[in-house]
Coordinates of C-alpha atoms in Angstrom, one line a residue:
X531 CA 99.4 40.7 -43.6
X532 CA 98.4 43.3 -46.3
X533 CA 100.9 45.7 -46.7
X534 CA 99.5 48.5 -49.3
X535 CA 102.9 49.8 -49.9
X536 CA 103.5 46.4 -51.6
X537 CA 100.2 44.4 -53.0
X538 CA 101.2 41.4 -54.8
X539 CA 98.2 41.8 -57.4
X540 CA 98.9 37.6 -57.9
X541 CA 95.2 36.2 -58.7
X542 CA 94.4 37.7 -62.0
X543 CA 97.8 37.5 -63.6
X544 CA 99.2 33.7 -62.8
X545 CA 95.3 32.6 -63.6
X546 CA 95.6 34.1 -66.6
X547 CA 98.6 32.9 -67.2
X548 CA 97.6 29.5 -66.6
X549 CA 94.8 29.4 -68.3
X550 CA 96.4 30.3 -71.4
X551 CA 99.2 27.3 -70.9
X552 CA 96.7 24.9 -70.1
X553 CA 94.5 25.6 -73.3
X554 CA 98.2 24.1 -75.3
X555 CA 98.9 21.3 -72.9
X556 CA 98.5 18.4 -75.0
X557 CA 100.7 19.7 -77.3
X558 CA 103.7 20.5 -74.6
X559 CA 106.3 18.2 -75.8
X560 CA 108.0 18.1 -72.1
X561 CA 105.0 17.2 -70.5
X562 CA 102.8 14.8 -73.4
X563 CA 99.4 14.2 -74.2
X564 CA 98.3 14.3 -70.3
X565 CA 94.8 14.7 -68.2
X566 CA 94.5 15.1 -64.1
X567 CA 91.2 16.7 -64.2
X568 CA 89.5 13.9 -62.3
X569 CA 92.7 13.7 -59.7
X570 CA 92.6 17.7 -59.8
X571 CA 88.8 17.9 -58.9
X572 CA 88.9 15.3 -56.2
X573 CA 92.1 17.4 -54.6
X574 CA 90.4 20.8 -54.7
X575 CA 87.1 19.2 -53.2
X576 CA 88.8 17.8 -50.2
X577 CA 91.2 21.7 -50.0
X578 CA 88.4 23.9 -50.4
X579 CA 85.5 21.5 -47.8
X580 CA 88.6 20.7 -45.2
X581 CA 91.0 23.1 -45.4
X582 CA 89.9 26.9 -46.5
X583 CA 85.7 26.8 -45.5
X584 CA 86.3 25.3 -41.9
X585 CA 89.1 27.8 -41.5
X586 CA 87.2 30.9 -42.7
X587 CA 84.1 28.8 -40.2
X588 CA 85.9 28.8 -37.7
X589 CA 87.8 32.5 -38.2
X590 CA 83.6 34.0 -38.2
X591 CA 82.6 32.0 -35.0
X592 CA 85.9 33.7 -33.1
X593 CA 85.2 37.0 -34.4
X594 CA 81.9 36.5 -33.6
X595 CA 83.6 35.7 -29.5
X596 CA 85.4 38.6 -30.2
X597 CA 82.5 41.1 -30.2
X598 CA 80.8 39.5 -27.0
X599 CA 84.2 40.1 -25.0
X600 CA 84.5 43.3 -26.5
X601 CA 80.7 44.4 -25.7
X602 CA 80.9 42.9 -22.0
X603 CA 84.4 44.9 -21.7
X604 CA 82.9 48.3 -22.9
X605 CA 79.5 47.6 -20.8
X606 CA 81.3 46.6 -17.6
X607 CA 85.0 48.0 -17.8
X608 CA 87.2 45.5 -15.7
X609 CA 90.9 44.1 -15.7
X610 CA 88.9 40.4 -16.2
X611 CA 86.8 41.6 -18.9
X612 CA 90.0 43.2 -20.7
X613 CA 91.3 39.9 -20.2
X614 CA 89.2 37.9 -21.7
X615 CA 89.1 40.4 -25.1
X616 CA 92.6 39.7 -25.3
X617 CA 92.1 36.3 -25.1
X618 CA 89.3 36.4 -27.7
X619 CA 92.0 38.4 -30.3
X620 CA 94.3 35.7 -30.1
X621 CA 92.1 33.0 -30.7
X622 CA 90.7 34.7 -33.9
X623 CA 94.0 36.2 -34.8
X624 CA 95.0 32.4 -35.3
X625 CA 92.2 31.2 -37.7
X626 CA 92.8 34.6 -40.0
X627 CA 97.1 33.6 -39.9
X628 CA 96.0 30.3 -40.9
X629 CA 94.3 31.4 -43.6
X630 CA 97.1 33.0 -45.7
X631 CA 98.1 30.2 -47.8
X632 CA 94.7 30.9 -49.7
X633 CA 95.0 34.6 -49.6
X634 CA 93.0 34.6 -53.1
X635 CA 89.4 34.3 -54.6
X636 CA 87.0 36.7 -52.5
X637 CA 89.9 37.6 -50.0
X638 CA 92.0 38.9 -52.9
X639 CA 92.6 42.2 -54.2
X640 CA 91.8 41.4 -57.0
X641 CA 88.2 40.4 -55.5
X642 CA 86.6 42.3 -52.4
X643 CA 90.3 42.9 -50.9
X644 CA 89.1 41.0 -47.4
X645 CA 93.0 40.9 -46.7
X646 CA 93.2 44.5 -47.0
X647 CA 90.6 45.5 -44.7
X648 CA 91.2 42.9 -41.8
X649 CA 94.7 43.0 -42.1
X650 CA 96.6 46.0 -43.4
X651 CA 99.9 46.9 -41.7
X652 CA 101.5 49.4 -40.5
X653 CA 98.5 51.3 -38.4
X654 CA 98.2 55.0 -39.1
X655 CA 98.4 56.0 -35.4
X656 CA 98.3 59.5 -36.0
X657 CA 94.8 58.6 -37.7
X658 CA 93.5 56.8 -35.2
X659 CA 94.2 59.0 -32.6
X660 CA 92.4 62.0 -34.8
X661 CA 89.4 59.0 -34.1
X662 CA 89.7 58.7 -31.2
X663 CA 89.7 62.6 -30.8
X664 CA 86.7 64.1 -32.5
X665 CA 84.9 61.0 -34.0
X666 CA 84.5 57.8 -31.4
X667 CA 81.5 59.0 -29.6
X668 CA 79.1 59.2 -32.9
X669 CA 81.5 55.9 -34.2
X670 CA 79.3 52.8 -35.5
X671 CA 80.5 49.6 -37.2
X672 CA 78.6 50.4 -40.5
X673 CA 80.9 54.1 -40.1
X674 CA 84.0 52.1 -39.6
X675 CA 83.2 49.6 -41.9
X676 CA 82.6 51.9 -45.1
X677 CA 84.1 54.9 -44.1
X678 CA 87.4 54.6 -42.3
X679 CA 90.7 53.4 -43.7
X680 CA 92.1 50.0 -43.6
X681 CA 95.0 51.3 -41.3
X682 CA 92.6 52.3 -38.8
X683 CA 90.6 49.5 -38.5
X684 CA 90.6 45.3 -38.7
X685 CA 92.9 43.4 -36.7
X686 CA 96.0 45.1 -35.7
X687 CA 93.8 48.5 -34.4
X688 CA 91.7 46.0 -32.4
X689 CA 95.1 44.7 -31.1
X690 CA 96.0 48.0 -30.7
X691 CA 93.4 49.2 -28.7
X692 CA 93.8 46.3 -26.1
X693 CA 97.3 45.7 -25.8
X694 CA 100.7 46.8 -25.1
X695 CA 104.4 45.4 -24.8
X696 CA 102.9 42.1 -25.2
X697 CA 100.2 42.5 -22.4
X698 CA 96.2 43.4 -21.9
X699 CA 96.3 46.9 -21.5
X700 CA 95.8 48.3 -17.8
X701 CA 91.8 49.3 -17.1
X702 CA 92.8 52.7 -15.8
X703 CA 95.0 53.5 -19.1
X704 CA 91.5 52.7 -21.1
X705 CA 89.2 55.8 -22.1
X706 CA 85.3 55.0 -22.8
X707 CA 86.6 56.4 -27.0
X708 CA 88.9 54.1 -27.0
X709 CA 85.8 51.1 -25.9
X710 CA 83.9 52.8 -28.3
X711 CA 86.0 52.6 -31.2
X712 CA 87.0 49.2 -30.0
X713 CA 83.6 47.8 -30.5
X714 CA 83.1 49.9 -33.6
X715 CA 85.8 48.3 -35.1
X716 CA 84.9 45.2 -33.9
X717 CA 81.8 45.0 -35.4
X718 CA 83.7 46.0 -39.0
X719 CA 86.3 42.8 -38.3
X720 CA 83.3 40.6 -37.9
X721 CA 81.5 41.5 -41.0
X722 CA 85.1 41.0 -42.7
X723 CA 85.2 37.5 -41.3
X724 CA 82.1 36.8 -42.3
X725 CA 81.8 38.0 -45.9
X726 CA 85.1 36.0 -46.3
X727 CA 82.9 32.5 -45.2
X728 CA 80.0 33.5 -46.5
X729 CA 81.6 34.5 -50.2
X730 CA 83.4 30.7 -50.0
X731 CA 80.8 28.2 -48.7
X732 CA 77.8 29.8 -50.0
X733 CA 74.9 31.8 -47.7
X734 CA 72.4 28.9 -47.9
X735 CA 75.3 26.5 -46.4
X736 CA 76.4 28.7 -43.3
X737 CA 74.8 28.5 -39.7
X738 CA 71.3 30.9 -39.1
X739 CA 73.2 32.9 -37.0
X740 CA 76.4 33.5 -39.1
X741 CA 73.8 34.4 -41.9
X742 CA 72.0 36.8 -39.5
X743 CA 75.4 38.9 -38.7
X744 CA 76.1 38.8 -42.7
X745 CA 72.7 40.8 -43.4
X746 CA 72.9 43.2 -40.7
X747 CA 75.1 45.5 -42.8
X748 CA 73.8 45.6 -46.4
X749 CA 76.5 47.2 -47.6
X750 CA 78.3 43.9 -46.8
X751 CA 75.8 42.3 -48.7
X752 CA 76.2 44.6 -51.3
X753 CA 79.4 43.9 -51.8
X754 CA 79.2 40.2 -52.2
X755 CA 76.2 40.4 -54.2
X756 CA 78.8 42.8 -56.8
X757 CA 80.3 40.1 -58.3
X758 CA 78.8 36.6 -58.9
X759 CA 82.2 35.8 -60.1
X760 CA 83.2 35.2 -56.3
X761 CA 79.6 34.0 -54.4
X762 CA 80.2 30.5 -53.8
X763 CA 83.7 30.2 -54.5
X764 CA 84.7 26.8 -53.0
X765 CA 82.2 25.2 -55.6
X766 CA 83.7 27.4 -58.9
X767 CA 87.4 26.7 -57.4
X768 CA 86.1 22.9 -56.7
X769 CA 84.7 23.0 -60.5
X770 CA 86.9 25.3 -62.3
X771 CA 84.0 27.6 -63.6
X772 CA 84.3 31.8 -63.1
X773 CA 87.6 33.0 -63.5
X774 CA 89.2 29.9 -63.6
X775 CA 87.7 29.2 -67.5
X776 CA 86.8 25.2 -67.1
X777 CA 90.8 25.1 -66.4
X778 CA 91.7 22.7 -63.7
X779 CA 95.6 23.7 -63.9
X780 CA 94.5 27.1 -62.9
X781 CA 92.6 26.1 -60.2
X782 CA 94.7 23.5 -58.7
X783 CA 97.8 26.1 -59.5
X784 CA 96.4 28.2 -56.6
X785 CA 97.3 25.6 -53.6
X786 CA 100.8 25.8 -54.7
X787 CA 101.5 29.5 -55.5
X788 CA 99.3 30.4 -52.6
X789 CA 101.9 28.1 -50.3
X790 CA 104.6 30.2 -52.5
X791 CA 103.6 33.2 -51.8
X792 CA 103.3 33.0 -47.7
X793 CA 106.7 31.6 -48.1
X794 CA 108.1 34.1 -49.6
X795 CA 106.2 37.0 -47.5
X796 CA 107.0 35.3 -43.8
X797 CA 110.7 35.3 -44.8
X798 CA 111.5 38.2 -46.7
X799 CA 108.3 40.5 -45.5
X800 CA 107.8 39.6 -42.1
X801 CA 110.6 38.5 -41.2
X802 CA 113.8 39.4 -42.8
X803 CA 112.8 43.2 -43.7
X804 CA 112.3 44.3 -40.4
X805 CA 115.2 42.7 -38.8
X806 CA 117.7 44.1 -41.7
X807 CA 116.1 47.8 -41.6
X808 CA 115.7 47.5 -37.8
X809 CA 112.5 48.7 -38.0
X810 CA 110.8 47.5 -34.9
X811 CA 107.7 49.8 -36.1
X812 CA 107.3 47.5 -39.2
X813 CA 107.4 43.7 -36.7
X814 CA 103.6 43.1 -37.5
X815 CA 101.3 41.9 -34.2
X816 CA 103.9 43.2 -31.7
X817 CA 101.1 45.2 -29.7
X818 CA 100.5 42.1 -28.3
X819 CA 103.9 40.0 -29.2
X820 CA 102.2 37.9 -31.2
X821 CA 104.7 37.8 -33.9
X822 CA 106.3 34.7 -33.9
X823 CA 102.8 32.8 -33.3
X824 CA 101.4 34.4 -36.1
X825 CA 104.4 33.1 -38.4
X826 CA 104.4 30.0 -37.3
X827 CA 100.6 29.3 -38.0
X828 CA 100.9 31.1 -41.5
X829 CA 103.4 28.4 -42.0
X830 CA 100.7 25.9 -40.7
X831 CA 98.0 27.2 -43.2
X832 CA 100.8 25.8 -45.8
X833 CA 101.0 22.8 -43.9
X834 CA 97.0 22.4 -43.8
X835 CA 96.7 23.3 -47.6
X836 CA 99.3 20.8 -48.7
X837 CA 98.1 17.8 -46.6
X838 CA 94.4 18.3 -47.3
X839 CA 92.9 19.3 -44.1
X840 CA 93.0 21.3 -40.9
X841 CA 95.6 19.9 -38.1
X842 CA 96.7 17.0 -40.2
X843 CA 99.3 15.2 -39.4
X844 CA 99.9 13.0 -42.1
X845 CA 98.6 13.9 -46.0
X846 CA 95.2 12.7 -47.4
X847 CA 94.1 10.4 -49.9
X848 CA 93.1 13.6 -52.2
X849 CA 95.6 15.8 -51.1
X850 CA 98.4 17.9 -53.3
X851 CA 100.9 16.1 -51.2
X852 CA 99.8 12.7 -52.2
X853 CA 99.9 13.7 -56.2
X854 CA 103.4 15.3 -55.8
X855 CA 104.2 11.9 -54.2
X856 CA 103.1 10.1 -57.3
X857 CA 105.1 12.4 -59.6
X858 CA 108.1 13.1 -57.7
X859 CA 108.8 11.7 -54.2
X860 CA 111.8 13.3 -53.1
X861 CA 109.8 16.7 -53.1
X862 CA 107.5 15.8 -51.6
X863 CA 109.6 14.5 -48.7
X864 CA 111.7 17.7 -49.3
X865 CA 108.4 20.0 -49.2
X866 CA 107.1 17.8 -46.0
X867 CA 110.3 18.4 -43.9
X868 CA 110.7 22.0 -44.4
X869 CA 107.5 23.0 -43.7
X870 CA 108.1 21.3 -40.0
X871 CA 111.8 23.0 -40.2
X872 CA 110.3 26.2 -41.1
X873 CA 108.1 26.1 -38.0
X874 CA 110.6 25.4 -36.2
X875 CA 113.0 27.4 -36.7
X876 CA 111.1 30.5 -36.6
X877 CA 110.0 29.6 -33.2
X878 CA 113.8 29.4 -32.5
X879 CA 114.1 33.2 -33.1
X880 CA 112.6 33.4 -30.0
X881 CA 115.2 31.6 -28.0
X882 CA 115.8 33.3 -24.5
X883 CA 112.2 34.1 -24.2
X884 CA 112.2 36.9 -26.9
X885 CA 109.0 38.3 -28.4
X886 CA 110.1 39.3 -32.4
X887 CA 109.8 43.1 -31.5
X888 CA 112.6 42.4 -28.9
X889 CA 114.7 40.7 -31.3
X890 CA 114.7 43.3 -34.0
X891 CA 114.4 46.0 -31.3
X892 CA 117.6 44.7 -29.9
X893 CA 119.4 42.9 -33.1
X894 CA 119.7 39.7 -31.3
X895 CA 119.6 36.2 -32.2
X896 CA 120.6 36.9 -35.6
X897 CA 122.2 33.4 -36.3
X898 CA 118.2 32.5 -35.9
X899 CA 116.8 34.8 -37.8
X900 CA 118.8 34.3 -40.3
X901 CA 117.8 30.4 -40.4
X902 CA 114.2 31.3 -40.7
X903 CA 114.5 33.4 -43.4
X904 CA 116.4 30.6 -45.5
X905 CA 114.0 28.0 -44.8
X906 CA 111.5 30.1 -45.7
X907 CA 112.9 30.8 -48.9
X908 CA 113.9 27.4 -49.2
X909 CA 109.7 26.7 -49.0
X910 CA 108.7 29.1 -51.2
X911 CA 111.2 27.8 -54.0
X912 CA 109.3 24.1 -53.4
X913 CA 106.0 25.0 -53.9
X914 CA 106.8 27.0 -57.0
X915 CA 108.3 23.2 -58.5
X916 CA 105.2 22.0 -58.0
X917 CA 103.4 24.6 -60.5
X918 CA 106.2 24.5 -62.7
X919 CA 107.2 20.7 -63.2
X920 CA 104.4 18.7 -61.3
X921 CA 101.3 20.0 -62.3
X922 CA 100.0 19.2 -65.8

């Protein structure tokens, strides 16, 4: 979730920041004369090849799903083809949640601000509506791409546009504007998608057909083409070249604080600030209820970051767990359990068959809210052990 009343503006500063402690490691007196370089580079291969490419892989191919069930649904308007477009959200509205642990490099803000434009909450309804009113008819994806705000496009006005109360909207409530601008933005959320794989695994190493949709908007390829800094990321991240400065403390730094950081936001951000404020207009995804889901897997992308690939259920060899293991095994156990509790108990806030929206709408289940929010907090203050005592 981008919220642009609140960027966190992380990447440049703590890299910075690291870089310019690593370059006086050897003479920390609390940490000695030590080098992980070769334990750091085999960890970020194995993050950046099983964990953050598939995921951004896999994100493209259901955006990709998306726009066929959107096209079929604006083509042939039906209650089956509305159904299936939902469907096709959901699925890619999971690979983008369990991205967030590694919400920096070309997703960044610092970068080409991906997380911004696929992802920024709250909508400006009163926006979209003025689309929907004078401009959907002439609407393209290169229009809604360049042109239109972030609040009125990615993937909370494509949920938008097909849901409400945690339902596929009804085909007689749909207008052919509100098709069109579905599909416009659509086509504006897949070129997001893609630029986000493309700028990590490199054009040459991404499918003929994902690098056909990348060049159909050369503005998109503009963009990546920008800044060499972030083309091929997982191989500077992998290697510590481009921003990172030859520094493998920086580079390995950005597991942890990126595990940190969606800590910190799913407790305090997503979860905890709506709840206190009762601002049911702030519960991100609750168009289509998808709330709690989409907490849950930002607390798997932590999961998949810290045990080395996608769905693991026990660490790898060259995972960050593993080297937290050999330096300190109690938080790694610590880390290990919470993340599990975490997931959990936010799916507890649910209890009694509650979407988030109801909750906050209604101020119920505090007592699980409320154990959420700690855990998450609880999380965050882990990871940020790791960059501060473990890594070296």
């Amino acid at each position: 979730m981008k919220k642009y009343l609140k960027k966190s503006g992380l990447l440049t500063a703590v890299a910075a920041l690291l870089i310019s402690m690593a370059s006086c490691e050897k003479d920390n007196v609390n940490k000695g004369d030590v080098n992980n370089d070769e334990t750091y580079k085999a960890i970020l291969k194995e993050y950046a090849d099983e964990v953050v490419v598939p995921t951004y892989r896999l994100m493209a191919e259901a955006a990709l799903e998306m726009r066929t069930a959107n096209e079929a649904l604006k083509n042939s308007p039906s209650s089956a083809n509305i159904a299936a477009a939902a469907a096709a959200w959901m699925n890619a509205r999971i690979f983008w949640e369990e991205s967030e642990a590694f919400l920096f490099g070309p997703v960044g803000e610092d970068a080409f601000d991906i997380d911004g434009h696929i992802d920024s909450w709250p909508l400006e309804i009163d926006n979209i509506d003025e689309v929907l009113a004078n401009d959907a008819a002439g609407l393209t994806g290169e229009i809604a791409w360049s042109d239109l705000d972030a609040e009125v496009i990615g993937f909370h006005t494509t949920e938008y546009l097909l849901f409400r109360n945690g339902n596929p909207r009804l085909l007689e409530d749909m207008t052919s504007a509100e098709l069109k601008y579905l599909t416009a933005a659509t086509d504006a959320l897949v070129w997001d998608c893609v630029l986000a794989y493309v700028a990590w695994a490199g054009e040459e190493n991404v499918s003929q057909e994902i690098r056909t949709v990348f060049n159909e908007n050369p503005d998109v390829v503009a963009l990546l083409n920008s800044s060499s800094t972030f083309k091929n990321f997982a191989d500077k991240l992998k290697n510590a070249t481009g921003n990172y400065a030859g520094s493998f403390v920086a580079a390995i730094s950005e597991i942890s604080d990126g595990a940190a950081d969606i800590a910190d936001e799913v407790g305090a951000t997503k979860i905890e600030s709506p709840y206190v404020n009762e601002a049911v207009l702030e519960v991100e995804s609750w168009y289509s209820w998808h709330s709690l889901d989409d907490y849950q897997n930002n607390i798997k992308s932590i999961k998949n970051a810290y045990y080395g690939g996608r769905g693991a259920t026990s660490p790898k060899t060259n995972s960050i767990s593993a080297f937290v293991a050999s330096k300190n095994p109690q938080l790694d156990t610590q880390i290990k359990a919470k993340i599990d509790d975490c997931i959990a108990k936010i799916a507890a806030i649910g209890t009694g068959g509650k979407s988030f929206y109801e909750v906050v709408r209604d101020q119920i289940n505090a007592q699980y809210v409320d154990a959420a929010v700690d855990a998450c907090a609880e999380l965050g203050d882990f990871f940020k052990q790791i960059s501060s005592n473990i890594i070296e």
